Amino acid sequence: MAKITDVIDADTAELIAEELGHTVKRVAESDVEEGLFDTPDADAHLLPRPPVVTIMGHVDHGKTSLLDAIRHANVVSGEAGGITQHIGAYQVTAPSGQLVTFIDTPGHAAFTAMRARGAKVTDIVVLVVAADDGVMPQTIEAITHARAAGVPIIVAINKIDKADAKPERVRAELLQYEVQVESLGGETLEVEVSATQKLNLDKLLDAISLQAEVLDLKANPDRPAEGTVIEARLDRGRGPVATVLVQRGTLRTGDIIVGGSQWGRVRALIDDKGDTKDSAGPSAPVEVLGFNGSPEAGDRVAVVETEARAREITEYRERQKREKAAARGTGARSSLADMMSQLKAAGRKEFPLVIKGDVQGSVEAIVATLEKLNTDEVAARVLHAGVGGITESDVTLAEASHAVVIGFNVRAHKEARSLAEQAGIEIRYYNIIYNLVDDVKAAMSGLLPPTLREEMLGNAVILEVFNISKVGKVAGCRVTDGTVQRGANVRLIRDNVVVHEGKLSTLKRFKDEVKEVVAGQECGMAFESYQDMRVGDVIECYNVQEIKRSL
Ligand code: GDP
């Protein structure tokens, strides 16, 4: 019998409802999100949209300078005249008349962080390589990240104004990473630029529009908007402010929007020039005012029909967040200590690591030193070693392989930190190579089986064997040298051959059970589950010590 406030399971509920003549349609909680994103558009409704560009490259190769140069060059020539404000993305007009949207957070950390959340924002990557420095670790990383996302690259060879600029070298070096630029017969567009001298910026924009044409980017502007949060913050005067890149449809003031676990009604839309807008179409970045709370960068945004739907979705997401947080406490951890026991249990003797450092030199040194620790029994396996802060992709990699993440003179990005917390991945920071190596060495040593060492205690010779009822055979012996101890290991030796190995069950002097008998004394001994001892046999008594090994 159920009371009126009792909760019944879904199967019972279905039975009862059908009994009462109703038709039941089972739904999952996650169904509230159904149809929120990615409902397809008919081809006929698709119109060309501006490309969205992210600038990537090695530190100090001029990403920020290039973004600034493009923006300012455009403002000066543009009719608006106003200085652009920073909203996380901006739009400029290429000489061809095409609009181009630039994401204003250079670097692949942001790029990959967004991609990890399933937000594909970027259409084209501009890879900045300084002509005086050539291809560097982060250049390579940027190439990998762009490839992984399936986004075409345009190479901007920067700093060509410098006397020691060697653009040819950059082209040749890129070949090694399978980036073949046009002038070497490849398909990757390349432009020589100078961010500080504002050289060839137009050419770069032309290359971008050309690439965009090839990509044939289209979206339906005539539908409820969908987009992605590029940046979000809490503004003291204006409340939560989110920069949203509209990806399809048109966002209008008054629309009800959902982003992550936040929702709101669009109060105002502000573009990168600081102007208030009524609407924003595909590929347009706009600041959105009106969210109830700050969504997170990378959150997808969609317009919904009613406040009720918005509430339903955000409440569901909020609940999910809480459940995840609760699950986190019990989730599998990978700390150095736990890993040792895990690996031991699995019989595997590899020690997976993800290593990030501040400079290539130290990363190489760490990897080389760790490799020297490798033996036949244990090995440090470096899954990934690279230069730069610890990113979400590092943590994901570590999670997939149960590895520990090590940061040498670098720290984890905020997103990476929270991801690591969620996934229970340990991130260790070091600033001294020796400490790092020592810790890893200690952890690896824990994987080695201990060495067993025998410690000789003493010998006894059997003088007589008694058969005692209930007890069985007991050997009457004299200890010839050292001591004999109860509980120690013993071997029975006959004519110099070991006939039995085991433990003593009894050690008696006269009638008393004793712990130890010393040389010269007589005693009675019996073995655990062994009876066949004879007069003249020698009993050897020894201890076994487990000695922890270290590398
Ligand atoms: P980021 O770390 O990639 O964002 O690089 P920055 O934009 O901060 O530039 C690093 C340094 O390179 C700065 O000192 C810039 O002034 C300089 N720089 C950037 N572009 C050029 C260029 O085209 N020519 C010269 N000579 N210096 C440049």
Coordinates of C-alpha atoms and ligand atoms in Angstrom, one line a residue:
M1 CA 0.0 0.0 0.0
A2 CA 1.5 3.3 -1.0
K3 CA 0.8 6.5 0.8
I4 CA -0.1 9.7 -1.0
T5 CA 3.4 11.2 -0.7
D6 CA 5.3 8.1 -1.6
V7 CA 7.5 8.0 -4.6
I8 CA 6.9 5.0 -6.9
D9 CA 9.2 3.8 -9.6
A10 CA 8.6 4.5 -13.3
D11 CA 7.5 1.0 -14.2
T12 CA 4.8 0.9 -11.5
A13 CA 3.6 4.3 -12.5
E14 CA 3.3 3.2 -16.1
L15 CA 1.3 0.1 -15.1
I16 CA -1.1 2.1 -13.0
A17 CA -1.5 4.8 -15.6
E18 CA -2.3 2.2 -18.3
E19 CA -4.7 0.4 -15.9
L20 CA -6.6 3.7 -15.6
G21 CA -6.9 3.8 -19.4
H22 CA -4.1 6.3 -20.3
T23 CA -1.4 6.0 -22.9
V24 CA 2.1 6.5 -21.4
K25 CA 5.1 8.0 -23.2
R26 CA 8.3 7.6 -21.2
V27 CA 10.7 10.5 -21.3
A28 CA 14.2 11.0 -19.9
E29 CA 15.1 14.0 -17.9
S30 CA 17.6 15.0 -20.5
D31 CA 14.8 15.3 -23.0
V32 CA 14.3 18.9 -21.9
E33 CA 17.4 19.7 -24.0
E34 CA 16.0 18.1 -27.1
G35 CA 15.8 20.3 -30.1
L36 CA 17.7 23.1 -28.3
F37 CA 20.7 22.9 -30.7
D38 CA 21.5 21.8 -34.2
T39 CA 18.1 21.4 -35.7
P40 CA 19.0 21.3 -39.4
D41 CA 18.1 24.1 -41.8
A42 CA 16.9 23.6 -45.3
D43 CA 19.7 24.4 -47.8
A44 CA 17.5 27.1 -49.4
H45 CA 17.6 29.1 -46.2
L46 CA 21.3 29.2 -46.0
L47 CA 23.1 32.4 -46.7
P48 CA 26.9 33.2 -46.7
R49 CA 28.3 34.2 -43.4
P50 CA 31.6 35.8 -42.4
P51 CA 34.5 33.5 -41.3
V52 CA 35.5 33.3 -37.7
V53 CA 39.3 33.4 -37.2
T54 CA 41.5 32.5 -34.3
I55 CA 45.1 33.6 -34.2
M56 CA 47.6 31.1 -32.8
G57 CA 51.3 30.7 -32.6
H58 CA 54.3 30.7 -30.3
V59 CA 54.6 33.2 -27.5
D60 CA 56.2 36.5 -28.5
H61 CA 55.7 35.8 -32.2
G62 CA 53.3 38.7 -32.4
K63 CA 49.8 37.3 -32.0
T64 CA 48.6 40.2 -29.8
S65 CA 50.4 42.8 -32.0
L66 CA 48.8 41.3 -35.1
L67 CA 45.3 41.4 -33.6
D68 CA 45.8 45.0 -32.5
A69 CA 47.2 46.0 -35.9
I70 CA 44.3 44.5 -37.8
R71 CA 41.8 46.1 -35.5
H72 CA 43.3 49.6 -35.6
A73 CA 44.1 49.6 -39.3
N74 CA 40.5 48.9 -39.8
V75 CA 39.2 51.5 -37.4
V76 CA 41.3 54.2 -39.0
S77 CA 40.1 53.4 -42.5
G78 CA 36.6 52.6 -41.3
E79 CA 33.9 55.1 -41.2
A80 CA 32.8 54.6 -37.6
G81 CA 36.0 56.2 -36.3
G82 CA 35.5 55.0 -32.8
I83 CA 38.1 53.0 -31.1
T84 CA 37.0 49.4 -30.7
Q85 CA 36.3 48.1 -27.2
H86 CA 37.5 44.8 -26.0
I87 CA 34.6 42.3 -25.9
G88 CA 36.6 39.1 -26.7
A89 CA 36.0 39.2 -30.4
Y90 CA 35.7 41.8 -33.2
Q91 CA 34.7 42.2 -36.8
V92 CA 36.7 43.9 -39.5
T93 CA 36.1 44.4 -43.2
A94 CA 38.5 42.8 -45.7
P95 CA 39.5 44.8 -48.8
S96 CA 37.2 42.5 -50.7
G97 CA 34.3 43.9 -48.7
Q98 CA 33.9 40.7 -46.7
L99 CA 33.4 40.8 -43.0
V100 CA 35.9 38.8 -40.9
T101 CA 35.3 37.9 -37.2
F102 CA 38.4 37.6 -35.1
I103 CA 38.4 35.9 -31.7
D104 CA 40.4 38.2 -29.5
T105 CA 41.9 35.7 -27.1
P106 CA 45.0 34.5 -28.9
G107 CA 46.5 31.2 -28.2
H108 CA 45.4 27.6 -28.5
A109 CA 44.5 27.2 -24.8
A110 CA 41.3 29.1 -25.3
F111 CA 40.7 27.4 -28.6
T112 CA 41.0 23.9 -27.3
A113 CA 39.2 24.7 -24.1
M114 CA 36.2 25.7 -26.2
R115 CA 36.6 22.7 -28.4
A116 CA 36.7 20.4 -25.4
R117 CA 33.3 21.7 -24.5
G118 CA 32.0 20.8 -27.9
A119 CA 31.9 24.3 -29.2
K120 CA 33.3 24.6 -32.6
V121 CA 33.7 28.3 -33.0
T122 CA 36.7 28.8 -35.3
D123 CA 36.5 28.4 -39.1
I124 CA 40.1 29.4 -39.9
V125 CA 43.3 29.5 -37.8
V126 CA 45.9 32.1 -38.6
L127 CA 49.2 30.7 -37.5
V128 CA 51.7 33.4 -36.6
V129 CA 55.3 32.5 -37.0
A130 CA 58.1 35.1 -36.4
A131 CA 60.4 35.1 -39.3
D132 CA 63.4 35.8 -37.0
D133 CA 62.6 32.8 -34.7
G134 CA 61.1 30.1 -36.9
V135 CA 58.9 27.2 -35.9
M136 CA 58.8 26.8 -32.1
P137 CA 57.1 24.3 -29.7
Q138 CA 53.9 26.2 -29.5
T139 CA 53.8 26.6 -33.3
I140 CA 53.8 22.9 -33.5
E141 CA 51.2 22.6 -30.9
A142 CA 49.0 25.1 -32.7
I143 CA 49.3 23.0 -35.9
T144 CA 48.3 19.9 -34.0
H145 CA 45.4 21.6 -32.4
A146 CA 44.1 23.1 -35.7
R147 CA 44.5 19.7 -37.3
A148 CA 42.7 17.9 -34.6
A149 CA 39.8 20.4 -35.0
G150 CA 39.9 20.0 -38.8
V151 CA 40.3 23.8 -39.3
P152 CA 42.4 25.1 -42.2
I153 CA 45.5 27.1 -41.4
I154 CA 46.7 30.3 -42.9
V155 CA 50.4 31.0 -42.1
A156 CA 51.3 34.6 -41.3
I157 CA 55.0 35.0 -41.3
N158 CA 55.4 38.0 -39.0
K159 CA 58.3 40.4 -38.2
I160 CA 59.5 40.5 -41.8
D161 CA 60.6 44.1 -41.1
K162 CA 63.4 42.7 -39.0
A163 CA 67.0 42.6 -40.4
D164 CA 67.4 38.9 -39.3
A165 CA 64.1 37.8 -40.7
K166 CA 64.3 34.6 -42.7
P167 CA 60.9 33.8 -44.1
E168 CA 62.3 31.1 -46.3
R169 CA 63.5 29.2 -43.2
V170 CA 60.0 29.4 -41.8
R171 CA 58.5 27.9 -44.9
A172 CA 61.1 25.1 -45.0
E173 CA 60.6 24.3 -41.2
L174 CA 56.9 24.1 -41.6
L175 CA 57.3 21.4 -44.2
Q176 CA 58.6 19.1 -41.5
Y177 CA 55.2 19.4 -39.8
E178 CA 53.3 18.7 -43.1
V179 CA 52.3 22.3 -43.6
Q180 CA 53.2 23.0 -47.2
V181 CA 52.7 26.6 -48.1
E182 CA 51.6 27.8 -51.5
S183 CA 55.0 29.1 -52.7
L184 CA 56.4 25.7 -52.1
G185 CA 53.7 24.1 -54.2
G186 CA 51.3 23.3 -51.3
E187 CA 47.8 24.3 -50.4
T188 CA 48.3 26.4 -47.3
L189 CA 47.9 30.1 -47.8
E190 CA 50.8 32.2 -46.5
V191 CA 51.3 35.9 -46.1
E192 CA 54.4 37.8 -45.0
V193 CA 53.4 40.5 -42.6
S194 CA 54.7 42.9 -40.1
A195 CA 52.4 43.7 -37.2
T196 CA 54.4 46.7 -36.0
Q197 CA 54.9 48.2 -39.5
K198 CA 51.4 47.2 -40.5
L199 CA 52.7 45.6 -43.7
N200 CA 50.5 43.3 -45.8
L201 CA 47.6 43.3 -43.3
D202 CA 45.3 43.7 -46.3
K203 CA 46.9 40.7 -48.0
L204 CA 46.3 38.6 -44.9
L205 CA 42.6 39.7 -44.8
D206 CA 42.4 38.8 -48.5
A207 CA 43.8 35.4 -47.8
I208 CA 41.2 34.9 -45.1
S209 CA 38.4 35.8 -47.4
L210 CA 39.8 33.5 -50.1
Q211 CA 39.9 30.7 -47.7
A212 CA 36.4 31.5 -46.5
E213 CA 35.2 31.3 -50.0
V214 CA 36.7 27.8 -50.4
L215 CA 35.0 26.8 -47.1
D216 CA 31.7 28.1 -48.4
L217 CA 30.5 29.1 -45.0
K218 CA 26.8 29.4 -44.6
A219 CA 24.1 29.9 -42.0
N220 CA 20.4 30.6 -41.8
P221 CA 20.0 34.1 -40.4
D222 CA 16.2 33.7 -40.3
R223 CA 15.7 31.5 -37.3
P224 CA 16.1 31.7 -33.5
A225 CA 19.7 32.3 -32.7
E226 CA 22.3 29.8 -31.5
G227 CA 25.9 30.7 -30.5
T228 CA 28.7 30.2 -28.1
V229 CA 29.9 32.3 -25.1
I230 CA 33.4 33.7 -25.9
E231 CA 33.8 35.6 -22.6
A232 CA 31.7 36.3 -19.6
R233 CA 32.1 38.4 -16.6
L234 CA 30.2 40.1 -13.9
D235 CA 30.1 43.8 -14.5
R236 CA 29.5 46.0 -11.4
G237 CA 27.1 48.3 -13.1
R238 CA 25.5 46.1 -15.7
G239 CA 25.3 42.7 -14.1
P240 CA 26.4 39.6 -16.0
V241 CA 27.8 40.4 -19.4
A242 CA 28.5 37.7 -21.9
T243 CA 30.1 38.0 -25.3
V244 CA 28.3 35.7 -27.5
L245 CA 29.3 34.7 -31.0
V246 CA 26.1 34.1 -32.9
Q247 CA 26.6 31.1 -35.1
R248 CA 23.2 30.7 -36.7
G249 CA 20.0 32.6 -36.7
T250 CA 19.6 36.2 -35.4
L251 CA 19.8 37.2 -31.8
R252 CA 17.4 40.1 -30.9
T253 CA 16.7 42.1 -27.9
G254 CA 13.8 40.7 -25.9
D255 CA 14.8 37.1 -26.9
I256 CA 14.8 34.5 -24.1
I257 CA 18.2 32.8 -24.0
V258 CA 19.8 29.9 -22.3
G259 CA 23.6 29.5 -21.9
G260 CA 25.1 26.8 -19.8
S261 CA 23.1 26.8 -16.5
Q262 CA 22.0 30.4 -16.9
W263 CA 19.2 32.0 -18.7
G264 CA 17.8 35.5 -19.2
R265 CA 16.0 37.9 -21.4
V266 CA 18.2 39.9 -23.7
R267 CA 18.1 43.5 -22.4
A268 CA 20.7 44.9 -24.7
L269 CA 23.1 43.9 -27.5
I270 CA 26.4 45.9 -27.8
D271 CA 28.9 45.4 -30.6
D272 CA 32.6 45.7 -30.6
K273 CA 32.4 49.4 -31.5
G274 CA 30.4 50.0 -28.4
D275 CA 27.2 50.6 -30.3
T276 CA 23.9 49.3 -29.2
K277 CA 22.2 46.9 -31.6
D278 CA 18.8 45.5 -32.0
S279 CA 20.0 42.3 -33.5
A280 CA 23.1 40.3 -34.3
G281 CA 23.3 37.8 -37.2
P282 CA 25.5 34.8 -37.9
S283 CA 29.3 35.2 -37.1
A284 CA 28.6 38.5 -35.3
P285 CA 30.1 38.9 -31.8
V286 CA 27.9 40.8 -29.4
E287 CA 27.9 41.6 -25.7
V288 CA 24.7 40.3 -24.3
L289 CA 23.1 42.0 -21.2
G290 CA 20.3 40.3 -19.4
F291 CA 21.6 36.9 -18.2
N292 CA 20.6 36.1 -14.6
G293 CA 24.1 34.9 -13.9
S294 CA 27.4 34.6 -15.7
P295 CA 27.6 31.7 -18.1
E296 CA 31.0 30.2 -18.8
A297 CA 33.2 30.7 -21.8
G298 CA 32.5 27.9 -24.2
D299 CA 28.9 27.5 -23.1
R300 CA 26.5 27.2 -26.0
V301 CA 23.7 29.7 -26.1
A302 CA 20.3 29.2 -27.7
V303 CA 17.1 31.2 -27.9
V304 CA 14.0 29.4 -26.5
E305 CA 10.3 30.2 -26.9
T306 CA 9.3 30.6 -23.3
E307 CA 10.7 31.5 -19.9
A308 CA 9.3 28.2 -18.6
R309 CA 11.4 26.2 -21.1
A310 CA 14.5 28.3 -20.2
R311 CA 13.9 27.6 -16.5
E312 CA 13.3 23.9 -17.1
I313 CA 16.6 23.6 -19.0
T314 CA 18.7 25.6 -16.6
E315 CA 17.2 23.8 -13.6
Y316 CA 18.0 20.5 -15.2
R317 CA 21.6 21.6 -15.9
E318 CA 22.0 23.0 -12.5
R319 CA 20.9 19.6 -11.0
Q320 CA 23.3 17.8 -13.3
K321 CA 26.1 20.0 -12.1
R322 CA 25.3 19.3 -8.5
E323 CA 25.1 15.6 -9.1
K324 CA 28.5 15.7 -10.8
A325 CA 29.9 17.6 -7.9
A326 CA 28.6 15.0 -5.5
A327 CA 30.0 12.1 -7.6
R328 CA 33.3 13.8 -7.6
G329 CA 33.9 13.0 -4.0
T330 CA 33.8 9.3 -4.5
G331 CA 35.3 9.3 -8.0
A332 CA 38.5 7.4 -8.8
R333 CA 41.5 9.3 -7.8
S334 CA 44.8 9.2 -9.3
S335 CA 47.4 10.5 -6.9
L336 CA 50.9 9.2 -7.0
A337 CA 50.2 7.0 -3.9
D338 CA 47.0 5.5 -5.3
M339 CA 48.6 4.9 -8.6
M340 CA 51.3 2.8 -7.1
S341 CA 48.8 0.4 -5.6
Q342 CA 46.6 0.5 -8.7
L343 CA 49.5 -0.4 -10.9
K344 CA 50.7 -3.1 -8.6
A345 CA 47.3 -4.7 -8.6
A346 CA 47.2 -4.6 -12.4
G347 CA 50.6 -6.1 -12.6
R348 CA 51.7 -3.3 -14.8
K349 CA 55.0 -1.6 -14.3
E350 CA 54.6 1.6 -16.3
F351 CA 54.4 5.0 -14.8
P352 CA 52.4 7.3 -17.1
L353 CA 53.1 11.0 -16.9
V354 CA 52.1 14.2 -18.6
I355 CA 54.8 16.8 -18.3
K356 CA 54.5 20.5 -19.0
G357 CA 57.4 22.9 -18.5
D358 CA 58.3 26.6 -19.0
V359 CA 61.0 26.1 -21.6
Q360 CA 61.8 23.4 -24.1
G361 CA 65.2 22.9 -22.5
S362 CA 64.0 22.0 -19.1
V363 CA 61.3 19.7 -20.5
E364 CA 63.9 17.9 -22.5
A365 CA 66.1 17.6 -19.5
I366 CA 63.3 16.2 -17.3
V367 CA 62.3 13.6 -19.9
A368 CA 65.9 12.5 -20.4
T369 CA 66.5 12.2 -16.7
L370 CA 63.3 10.2 -16.2
E371 CA 64.2 7.9 -19.0
K372 CA 67.4 7.1 -17.4
L373 CA 65.5 5.8 -14.4
N374 CA 63.9 3.1 -16.6
T375 CA 64.7 -0.5 -15.8
D376 CA 63.3 -3.8 -17.0
E377 CA 60.8 -3.8 -14.3
V378 CA 59.5 -0.3 -14.2
A379 CA 59.5 2.6 -16.7
A380 CA 58.3 6.1 -16.7
R381 CA 56.1 6.5 -19.7
V382 CA 55.9 10.1 -20.8
L383 CA 52.6 10.4 -22.7
H384 CA 53.1 14.0 -23.6
A385 CA 55.8 16.5 -22.8
G386 CA 55.5 20.1 -23.9
V387 CA 56.0 23.7 -23.2
G388 CA 53.3 25.9 -21.7
G389 CA 50.7 25.9 -19.0
I390 CA 48.7 22.8 -18.1
T391 CA 45.6 22.8 -20.3
E392 CA 42.4 20.9 -20.3
S393 CA 43.7 18.7 -23.1
D394 CA 46.6 17.7 -20.9
V395 CA 44.2 16.8 -18.1
T396 CA 42.0 14.9 -20.5
L397 CA 45.0 13.0 -21.8
A398 CA 46.0 12.1 -18.2
E399 CA 42.5 11.1 -17.4
A400 CA 42.4 8.7 -20.3
S401 CA 45.6 7.0 -19.4
H402 CA 45.5 7.3 -15.6
A403 CA 48.5 9.5 -15.6
V404 CA 49.8 12.1 -13.2
V405 CA 50.3 15.6 -14.6
I406 CA 53.5 17.4 -13.7
G407 CA 54.0 21.1 -14.1
F408 CA 57.6 22.4 -14.0
N409 CA 57.6 26.1 -13.4
V410 CA 54.1 26.3 -15.0
R411 CA 50.7 26.3 -13.6
A412 CA 47.3 24.8 -14.7
H413 CA 44.7 27.0 -16.4
K414 CA 41.6 27.6 -14.4
E415 CA 39.6 25.3 -16.6
A416 CA 42.3 22.6 -16.4
R417 CA 42.3 22.9 -12.7
S418 CA 38.6 22.4 -12.3
L419 CA 38.6 19.6 -14.8
A420 CA 41.4 17.8 -12.9
E421 CA 39.5 18.2 -9.7
Q422 CA 36.4 16.7 -11.3
A423 CA 38.3 13.8 -12.9
G424 CA 40.4 13.3 -9.8
I425 CA 43.7 13.8 -11.6
E426 CA 46.6 14.8 -9.5
I427 CA 48.6 17.8 -10.7
R428 CA 52.0 18.3 -9.2
Y429 CA 54.1 21.4 -9.4
Y430 CA 57.9 21.6 -9.2
N431 CA 60.5 24.2 -9.7
I432 CA 63.5 22.0 -9.1
I433 CA 64.3 19.1 -11.4
Y434 CA 65.9 17.1 -8.7
N435 CA 62.8 17.2 -6.5
L436 CA 60.6 16.2 -9.4
V437 CA 62.9 13.3 -10.4
D438 CA 63.2 12.2 -6.8
D439 CA 59.4 12.0 -6.3
V440 CA 58.9 10.1 -9.5
K441 CA 61.7 7.8 -8.6
A442 CA 60.2 7.1 -5.2
A443 CA 56.9 6.4 -6.8
M444 CA 58.4 4.2 -9.4
S445 CA 60.4 2.4 -6.7
G446 CA 57.2 1.5 -5.1
L447 CA 56.4 -0.6 -8.2
L448 CA 59.5 -2.8 -7.7
P449 CA 58.9 -6.1 -6.0
P450 CA 60.9 -6.2 -2.7
T451 CA 64.1 -8.2 -2.4
L452 CA 63.9 -11.1 0.0
R453 CA 67.0 -11.7 2.1
E454 CA 67.6 -14.6 4.4
E455 CA 69.2 -14.1 7.7
M456 CA 70.8 -17.2 9.2
L457 CA 69.8 -17.8 12.8
G458 CA 71.3 -21.1 13.8
N459 CA 71.5 -24.9 13.4
A460 CA 70.4 -27.8 15.5
V461 CA 71.0 -31.5 15.2
I462 CA 68.4 -34.2 15.9
L463 CA 69.4 -36.5 18.6
E464 CA 66.3 -38.5 19.0
V465 CA 62.7 -38.6 17.6
F466 CA 59.8 -39.1 19.9
N467 CA 56.3 -40.1 18.9
I468 CA 53.9 -38.4 21.2
S469 CA 50.2 -39.1 20.9
K470 CA 48.0 -36.2 19.8
V471 CA 51.1 -34.1 19.0
G472 CA 52.8 -36.3 16.5
K473 CA 56.6 -36.6 16.0
V474 CA 58.8 -34.3 18.0
A475 CA 62.5 -34.1 17.5
G476 CA 64.8 -33.9 20.4
C477 CA 67.7 -31.7 19.3
R478 CA 70.7 -29.9 20.5
V479 CA 71.4 -26.4 19.1
T480 CA 74.9 -26.5 17.7
D481 CA 75.4 -22.9 16.8
G482 CA 73.5 -19.6 16.8
T483 CA 69.9 -19.7 18.1
V484 CA 66.7 -21.3 17.2
Q485 CA 63.5 -19.2 17.3
R486 CA 59.9 -20.1 17.4
G487 CA 58.0 -18.9 14.3
A488 CA 61.1 -18.6 12.3
N489 CA 61.6 -20.5 9.0
V490 CA 63.3 -23.8 9.1
R491 CA 64.8 -26.3 6.7
L492 CA 65.4 -29.9 7.4
I493 CA 68.7 -31.1 5.9
R494 CA 69.6 -34.8 5.5
D495 CA 73.0 -35.7 4.1
N496 CA 73.4 -32.1 2.9
V497 CA 70.1 -32.2 1.0
V498 CA 67.1 -30.0 1.9
V499 CA 64.3 -32.4 2.4
H500 CA 61.7 -30.0 3.9
E501 CA 61.2 -26.3 4.2
G502 CA 58.6 -24.8 6.5
K503 CA 57.9 -23.5 10.0
L504 CA 58.3 -24.7 13.5
S505 CA 55.0 -25.5 15.3
T506 CA 56.6 -26.1 18.7
L507 CA 59.8 -25.2 20.4
K508 CA 60.1 -26.6 23.9
R509 CA 62.6 -26.7 26.6
F510 CA 61.7 -29.4 29.0
K511 CA 58.0 -29.0 29.4
D512 CA 57.8 -25.3 28.5
E513 CA 57.1 -23.6 25.3
V514 CA 59.9 -21.1 24.7
K515 CA 60.7 -18.4 22.3
E516 CA 64.3 -19.0 21.7
V517 CA 66.9 -21.6 22.4
V518 CA 70.6 -20.8 22.3
A519 CA 73.7 -22.8 21.2
G520 CA 74.6 -25.7 23.5
Q521 CA 71.1 -26.3 24.9
E522 CA 68.8 -29.1 24.1
C523 CA 65.2 -28.7 23.0
G524 CA 62.2 -30.3 21.4
M525 CA 61.0 -29.2 18.0
A526 CA 58.0 -30.1 15.8
F527 CA 57.2 -28.9 12.3
E528 CA 54.0 -27.6 10.9
S529 CA 52.5 -30.4 8.8
Y530 CA 55.7 -32.5 8.5
Q531 CA 56.5 -35.7 10.3
D532 CA 59.4 -37.5 8.6
M533 CA 62.4 -36.3 10.6
R534 CA 65.2 -38.7 11.5
V535 CA 68.1 -38.9 13.9
G536 CA 71.1 -37.1 12.5
D537 CA 69.1 -34.6 10.4
V538 CA 70.2 -31.0 10.7
I539 CA 67.6 -28.3 11.3
E540 CA 68.5 -24.9 9.9
C541 CA 66.7 -21.9 11.3
Y542 CA 66.5 -18.6 9.4
N543 CA 64.4 -15.4 9.1
V544 CA 63.3 -13.7 5.8
Q545 CA 63.6 -10.0 5.5
E546 CA 61.7 -8.1 2.9
I547 CA 63.9 -5.3 1.7
K548 CA 62.3 -2.4 -0.2
R549 CA 64.2 -1.7 -3.3
S550 CA 64.8 1.7 -4.8
L551 CA 65.9 2.8 -8.2
Ligands
GDP1 P1 52.4 37.3 -28.6 O1 53.0 36.8 -27.4 O2 52.4 36.3 -29.7 O3 51.1 37.9 -28.4 O4 53.4 38.4 -29.1 P2 53.3 40.0 -29.0 O5 52.2 40.5 -29.9 O6 53.2 40.4 -27.6 O7 54.7 40.5 -29.6 C1 55.9 40.1 -29.0 C2 57.0 41.1 -29.3 O8 57.2 41.1 -30.7 C3 56.5 42.5 -29.0 O9 57.7 43.2 -28.4 C4 56.2 43.2 -30.3 O10 56.5 44.5 -30.3 C5 57.1 42.4 -31.3 N1 56.6 42.3 -32.6 C6 55.4 41.9 -32.9 N2 55.2 41.9 -34.3 C7 56.3 42.5 -34.8 C8 56.8 42.8 -36.1 O11 56.1 42.7 -37.1 N3 58.0 43.4 -36.2 C9 58.8 43.6 -35.2 N4 60.0 44.1 -35.4 N5 58.4 43.3 -33.9 C10 57.2 42.7 -33.7

